[in-house]
Tab-separated table of C-alpha atoms in Angstrom:
chain	number	residue	atom	x	y	z
A	1	UNK	CA	-5.512	13.767	27.165
A	2	UNK	CA	-8.034	11.492	25.418
A	3	UNK	CA	-6.304	8.407	26.880
A	4	UNK	CA	-6.755	9.523	30.477
A	5	UNK	CA	-10.331	10.536	29.710
A	6	UNK	CA	-11.175	7.090	28.438
A	7	UNK	CA	-9.446	5.264	31.259
A	8	UNK	CA	-11.316	7.336	33.848
A	9	UNK	CA	-14.718	6.922	32.219
A	10	UNK	CA	-15.125	3.196	32.778
A	11	UNK	CA	-18.420	1.442	32.038
A	12	UNK	CA	-19.401	1.516	35.733
A	13	UNK	CA	-19.683	5.306	35.545
A	14	UNK	CA	-22.085	5.019	32.632
A	15	UNK	CA	-20.678	7.846	30.525
A	16	UNK	CA	-18.319	7.062	27.670
A	17	UNK	CA	-19.814	3.851	26.348
A	18	UNK	CA	-23.288	5.373	26.414
A	19	UNK	CA	-22.257	7.601	23.509
A	20	UNK	CA	-23.125	6.324	20.007
A	21	UNK	CA	-20.283	4.012	19.006
A	22	UNK	CA	-20.368	4.275	15.221
A	23	UNK	CA	-21.333	7.948	15.045
A	24	UNK	CA	-19.250	9.426	17.885
A	25	UNK	CA	-16.714	7.119	19.543
A	26	UNK	CA	-15.204	5.439	16.485
A	27	UNK	CA	-14.907	8.423	14.087
A	28	UNK	CA	-14.339	11.257	16.568
A	29	UNK	CA	-12.597	9.888	19.666
A	30	UNK	CA	-10.808	6.596	19.020
A	31	UNK	CA	-9.241	7.945	15.839
A	32	UNK	CA	-7.115	10.324	17.961
A	33	UNK	CA	-5.510	7.524	20.020
A	34	UNK	CA	-2.377	5.602	19.014
A	35	UNK	CA	-3.132	2.099	17.803
A	36	UNK	CA	-0.977	0.543	20.515
A	37	UNK	CA	-3.033	2.239	23.242
A	38	UNK	CA	-6.277	1.150	21.604
A	39	UNK	CA	-5.140	-2.441	21.752
A	40	UNK	CA	-4.346	-2.041	25.446
A	41	UNK	CA	-7.790	-0.542	25.969
A	42	UNK	CA	-9.351	-3.854	24.974
A	43	UNK	CA	-8.314	-5.261	28.346
A	44	UNK	CA	-10.446	-2.793	30.338
A	45	UNK	CA	-13.703	-4.721	29.862
A	46	UNK	CA	-15.681	-6.829	27.413
A	47	UNK	CA	-17.541	-3.709	26.310
A	48	UNK	CA	-14.307	-1.930	25.506
A	49	UNK	CA	-13.117	-5.029	23.665
A	50	UNK	CA	-16.232	-4.935	21.478
A	51	UNK	CA	-15.763	-1.219	20.890
A	52	UNK	CA	-12.155	-1.636	19.764
A	53	UNK	CA	-13.106	-4.513	17.480
A	54	UNK	CA	-15.682	-2.243	15.873
A	55	UNK	CA	-13.014	0.424	15.447
A	56	UNK	CA	-10.583	-2.049	13.841
A	57	UNK	CA	-13.263	-3.220	11.420
A	58	UNK	CA	-13.852	0.391	10.308
A	59	UNK	CA	-10.225	1.551	10.286
A	60	UNK	CA	-9.226	3.314	7.069
A	61	UNK	CA	-5.447	3.328	7.684
A	62	UNK	CA	-3.260	0.589	9.126
A	63	UNK	CA	0.411	1.313	9.841
A	64	UNK	CA	2.169	-1.586	11.545
A	65	UNK	CA	4.908	0.700	12.893
A	66	UNK	CA	2.343	2.274	15.261
A	67	UNK	CA	2.163	-0.954	17.230
A	68	UNK	CA	5.824	-1.084	18.150
A	69	UNK	CA	9.205	-2.294	16.917
A	70	UNK	CA	7.778	-5.662	15.849
A	71	UNK	CA	4.215	-6.813	15.292
A	72	UNK	CA	3.506	-10.535	15.857
A	73	UNK	CA	2.059	-12.514	12.956
A	74	UNK	CA	-1.033	-13.555	14.924
A	75	UNK	CA	-1.728	-9.968	15.970
A	76	UNK	CA	-1.622	-8.763	12.370
A	77	UNK	CA	-4.042	-11.431	11.219
A	78	UNK	CA	-6.430	-10.779	14.109
A	79	UNK	CA	-6.396	-6.993	13.761
A	80	UNK	CA	-7.437	-6.938	10.108
A	81	UNK	CA	-9.598	-10.039	9.799
A	82	UNK	CA	-12.894	-8.078	9.775
A	83	UNK	CA	-11.758	-4.954	7.936
A	84	UNK	CA	-13.058	-4.365	4.409
A	85	UNK	CA	-12.670	-0.579	4.195
A	86	UNK	CA	-8.897	0.001	4.358
A	87	UNK	CA	-7.589	2.795	2.175
A	88	UNK	CA	-3.945	2.852	3.308
A	89	UNK	CA	-1.823	-0.152	4.288
A	90	UNK	CA	1.727	0.421	5.551
A	91	UNK	CA	3.598	-2.717	6.558
A	92	UNK	CA	6.896	-2.194	8.350
A	93	UNK	CA	8.733	-4.201	11.013
A	94	UNK	CA	7.108	-7.402	9.787
A	95	UNK	CA	9.428	-8.548	7.006
A	96	UNK	CA	10.657	-11.477	9.106
A	97	UNK	CA	7.321	-13.283	8.935
A	98	UNK	CA	5.015	-11.593	6.406
A	99	UNK	CA	4.232	-13.983	3.552
A	100	UNK	CA	1.481	-14.300	0.959
A	101	UNK	CA	-0.508	-16.373	3.447
A	102	UNK	CA	-0.968	-13.397	5.785
A	103	UNK	CA	-1.182	-10.616	3.194
A	104	UNK	CA	-3.435	-12.034	0.478
A	105	UNK	CA	-6.616	-12.291	2.628
A	106	UNK	CA	-6.224	-8.638	3.655
A	107	UNK	CA	-5.728	-7.535	0.044
A	108	UNK	CA	-8.569	-9.718	-1.200
A	109	UNK	CA	-11.198	-8.181	1.067
A	110	UNK	CA	-10.089	-4.531	0.766
A	111	UNK	CA	-10.956	-3.130	-2.649
A	112	UNK	CA	-10.684	0.541	-1.653
A	113	UNK	CA	-6.935	0.584	-1.023
A	114	UNK	CA	-5.248	3.546	-2.677
A	115	UNK	CA	-1.869	3.384	-0.911
A	116	UNK	CA	0.209	0.274	-0.108
A	117	UNK	CA	3.697	0.244	1.427
A	118	UNK	CA	5.566	-3.079	1.285
A	119	UNK	CA	9.134	-1.803	1.478
A	120	UNK	CA	11.529	-4.594	2.421
A	121	UNK	CA	8.859	-7.308	2.644
A	122	UNK	CA	11.216	-9.860	1.143
A	123	UNK	CA	9.262	-13.047	1.878
A	124	UNK	CA	6.299	-12.219	-0.326
A	125	UNK	CA	6.039	-13.526	-3.888
A	126	UNK	CA	4.859	-12.304	-7.264
A	127	UNK	CA	1.379	-13.546	-6.296
A	128	UNK	CA	1.133	-10.660	-3.821
A	129	UNK	CA	1.539	-8.088	-6.589
A	130	UNK	CA	-0.930	-9.925	-8.829
A	131	UNK	CA	-3.451	-9.941	-5.966
A	132	UNK	CA	-2.941	-6.204	-5.442
A	133	UNK	CA	-3.499	-5.498	-9.123
A	134	UNK	CA	-6.704	-7.540	-9.236
A	135	UNK	CA	-8.189	-6.284	-5.954
A	136	UNK	CA	-7.157	-2.621	-5.869
A	137	UNK	CA	-8.314	-0.809	-9.034
A	138	UNK	CA	-8.094	2.582	-7.291
A	139	UNK	CA	-4.465	2.191	-6.234
A	140	UNK	CA	-2.553	5.490	-6.364
A	141	UNK	CA	0.712	4.862	-4.486
A	142	UNK	CA	2.712	1.634	-4.212
A	143	UNK	CA	6.106	0.996	-2.626
A	144	UNK	CA	7.873	-2.251	-3.503
A	145	UNK	CA	11.375	-1.071	-2.610
A	146	UNK	CA	13.814	-3.927	-1.985
A	147	UNK	CA	11.210	-6.521	-3.008
A	148	UNK	CA	13.356	-8.600	-5.334
A	149	UNK	CA	10.473	-11.016	-5.979
A	150	UNK	CA	8.828	-8.425	-8.260
A	151	UNK	CA	9.184	-9.679	-11.834
A	152	UNK	CA	8.066	-8.518	-15.266
A	153	UNK	CA	4.894	-10.646	-15.341
A	154	UNK	CA	3.575	-9.376	-12.021
A	155	UNK	CA	4.449	-5.790	-13.004
A	156	UNK	CA	2.490	-6.246	-16.241
A	157	UNK	CA	-0.515	-7.287	-14.172
A	158	UNK	CA	-0.172	-4.114	-12.105
A	159	UNK	CA	0.034	-2.011	-15.268
A	160	UNK	CA	-3.024	-3.671	-16.813
A	161	UNK	CA	-5.300	-3.182	-13.816
A	162	UNK	CA	-4.065	-0.106	-11.879
A	163	UNK	CA	-4.026	2.626	-14.488
A	164	UNK	CA	-4.662	5.370	-11.894
A	165	UNK	CA	-1.240	4.777	-10.317
A	166	UNK	CA	0.543	8.040	-9.499
A	167	UNK	CA	3.621	6.903	-7.533
A	168	UNK	CA	5.595	3.673	-7.660
A	169	UNK	CA	8.819	2.792	-5.857
A	170	UNK	CA	10.726	-0.051	-7.537
A	171	UNK	CA	14.047	0.583	-5.798
A	172	UNK	CA	16.288	-2.500	-5.974
A	173	UNK	CA	13.689	-4.601	-7.814
A	174	UNK	CA	16.579	-6.153	-9.697
A	175	UNK	CA	14.583	-8.567	-11.863
A	176	UNK	CA	13.070	-5.664	-13.787
A	177	UNK	CA	14.542	-4.574	-17.092
A	178	UNK	CA	13.752	-1.804	-19.564
A	179	UNK	CA	10.953	-3.758	-21.259
A	180	UNK	CA	8.948	-4.171	-18.037
A	181	UNK	CA	9.310	-0.507	-17.089
A	182	UNK	CA	8.249	0.580	-20.580
A	183	UNK	CA	5.079	-1.531	-20.377
A	184	UNK	CA	4.238	-0.045	-16.973
A	185	UNK	CA	4.535	3.584	-18.018
A	186	UNK	CA	2.696	3.027	-21.295
A	187	UNK	CA	-0.317	1.831	-19.298
A	188	UNK	CA	0.062	4.177	-16.298
A	189	UNK	CA	0.500	7.583	-17.885
A	190	UNK	CA	-0.624	9.449	-14.722
A	191	UNK	CA	2.592	8.630	-12.876
A	192	UNK	CA	4.074	11.580	-11.012
A	193	UNK	CA	6.771	9.836	-8.959
A	194	UNK	CA	8.926	6.893	-10.025
A	195	UNK	CA	11.935	5.290	-8.363
A	196	UNK	CA	14.121	2.839	-10.272
A	197	UNK	CA	17.127	3.319	-7.999
A	198	UNK	CA	19.773	0.632	-7.516
A	199	UNK	CA	18.872	-1.269	-10.675
A	200	UNK	CA	21.748	-1.940	-13.039
A	201	UNK	CA	19.353	-3.373	-15.650
A	202	UNK	CA	17.568	-0.052	-16.218
A	203	UNK	CA	18.933	2.146	-18.996
A	204	UNK	CA	18.115	4.861	-21.489
A	205	UNK	CA	15.258	2.950	-23.140
A	206	UNK	CA	13.214	2.930	-19.918
A	207	UNK	CA	13.994	6.533	-19.013
A	208	UNK	CA	13.056	7.820	-22.469
A	209	UNK	CA	9.771	5.889	-22.363
A	210	UNK	CA	8.993	7.341	-18.937
A	211	UNK	CA	9.630	10.821	-20.329
A	212	UNK	CA	7.392	10.332	-23.368
A	213	UNK	CA	4.522	8.530	-21.587
A	214	UNK	CA	4.345	10.448	-18.277
A	215	UNK	CA	3.920	14.194	-18.909
A	216	UNK	CA	2.841	14.723	-15.277
A	217	UNK	CA	6.143	13.338	-13.916
A	218	UNK	CA	7.487	15.349	-10.964
A	219	UNK	CA	10.026	13.062	-9.240
A	220	UNK	CA	12.377	10.468	-10.726
A	221	UNK	CA	15.013	8.510	-8.816
A	222	UNK	CA	17.710	6.872	-10.963
A	223	UNK	CA	20.332	6.559	-8.229
A	224	UNK	CA	22.862	3.886	-9.168
A	225	UNK	CA	21.347	3.142	-12.587
A	226	UNK	CA	24.706	2.689	-14.284
A	227	UNK	CA	23.301	2.243	-17.813
A	228	UNK	CA	21.538	5.607	-17.886
A	229	UNK	CA	23.328	8.163	-20.084
A	230	UNK	CA	23.057	11.762	-21.213
A	231	UNK	CA	20.715	11.151	-24.144
A	232	UNK	CA	17.808	9.969	-21.992
A	233	UNK	CA	18.282	12.862	-19.548
A	234	UNK	CA	17.920	15.302	-22.458
A	235	UNK	CA	14.708	13.539	-23.524
A	236	UNK	CA	13.496	13.818	-19.941
A	237	UNK	CA	14.131	17.573	-20.018
A	238	UNK	CA	12.251	17.894	-23.301
A	239	UNK	CA	9.128	15.895	-22.436
A	240	UNK	CA	8.644	16.495	-18.690
A	241	UNK	CA	8.004	20.195	-18.040
A	242	UNK	CA	6.644	19.483	-14.535
A	243	UNK	CA	9.753	17.651	-13.314
A	244	UNK	CA	10.754	18.961	-9.887
A	245	UNK	CA	13.486	16.569	-8.733
A	246	UNK	CA	15.883	14.090	-10.322
A	247	UNK	CA	18.326	11.802	-8.550
A	248	UNK	CA	21.271	10.579	-10.619
A	249	UNK	CA	23.964	10.051	-8.013
A	250	UNK	CA	26.335	7.234	-9.030
A	251	UNK	CA	25.078	7.391	-12.619
A	252	UNK	CA	28.603	7.716	-13.976
A	253	UNK	CA	27.522	8.196	-17.599
A	254	UNK	CA	25.357	11.238	-16.816
A	255	UNK	CA	27.285	14.499	-17.167
A	256	UNK	CA	26.654	18.184	-16.564
A	257	UNK	CA	26.075	18.729	-20.282
A	258	UNK	CA	22.620	17.140	-19.925
A	259	UNK	CA	21.919	18.081	-16.309
A	260	UNK	CA	22.516	21.789	-16.916
A	261	UNK	CA	19.296	22.006	-18.917
A	262	UNK	CA	17.283	20.805	-15.915
A	263	UNK	CA	19.387	22.807	-13.482
A	264	UNK	CA	18.591	26.022	-15.350
A	265	UNK	CA	14.870	25.253	-14.929
A	266	UNK	CA	15.225	24.934	-11.167
A	267	UNK	CA	14.891	21.152	-11.025
A	268	UNK	CA	16.329	19.819	-7.770
A	269	UNK	CA	19.314	17.569	-8.498
A	270	UNK	CA	21.270	15.427	-6.065
A	271	UNK	CA	24.648	16.179	-7.663
A	272	UNK	CA	26.441	19.514	-7.518
A	273	UNK	CA	27.769	21.316	-10.610
A	274	UNK	CA	31.394	20.388	-11.410
A	275	UNK	CA	32.812	23.721	-10.183
A	276	UNK	CA	30.876	23.470	-6.930
A	277	UNK	CA	32.104	19.896	-6.392
A	278	UNK	CA	35.675	21.000	-7.027
A	279	UNK	CA	35.363	23.785	-4.456
A	280	UNK	CA	33.952	21.397	-1.865
A	281	UNK	CA	36.855	19.008	-2.427
A	282	UNK	CA	39.326	21.888	-2.191
A	283	UNK	CA	37.739	23.040	1.053
A	284	UNK	CA	38.053	19.526	2.468
A	285	UNK	CA	41.740	19.423	1.564
A	286	UNK	CA	42.952	22.887	2.604
A	287	UNK	CA	40.287	23.822	5.119
A	288	UNK	CA	38.880	26.872	3.357
A	289	UNK	CA	36.989	27.849	0.238
A	290	UNK	CA	38.653	30.418	-2.034
A	291	UNK	CA	36.686	33.514	-2.911
A	292	UNK	CA	35.580	32.645	-6.420
A	293	UNK	CA	32.610	34.088	-8.235
A	294	UNK	CA	30.434	30.995	-8.811
A	295	UNK	CA	28.336	32.910	-11.351
A	296	UNK	CA	31.182	32.851	-13.881
């Protein structure tokens, strides 16, 4: 294993560290080791510490979950202080302490980010999203699920500056209403995946605007959007020929009359047809499914 190889080839044996650091060790060897083991490797010697610092400064992807169940605030700040080439930033297990103070310097010095995951980072503010929009013009994927600090003004900033956005997760961003979603999709017409789940303020107006502005749309999550009705689902079917999946569970005003159009096209839905649901319920009650031709 690479780990055992590196631990055995200490500087005293004059082998590993004699290899070119930037051309060989960083891009071809260290990249295969888990981040947590790389951090442990720093303790081998001062030379290894310098090597790992070089690796961290040139790291393209940072996923905090690779470090362990919880990453300390100081460790996060130290790990990314010299990095200006990040392309993917995934922040998990740090919602207890991550604030604008820690995140904004990282965002401000990394202009090549194309994927950011901030799911559940509840202690950030709208300034974090504004900073992302101003610093990351090439952003393609953004998750803000369960970030209730996201408001219409910060979302407008994202829409104005990140027009290459292809996927956005706004699950449980409860401040957002139809108007904010409409502005986003009017500016970001390349969107392929959108989640507006668990937002009671989102209704037909937003869904219809998504359908008309985003012809490349493939995935839409409307789980728990109680104001969404059949009319907007029909518009979705008309304007989005590339749609592959639609989630409408707990959308009580969406019926099979509109879903059947998408179902006939092979779109993956998270609700069963009425007859199928009835059979499942019957099976639960009596312990068997009757032999009924479901093609009828």
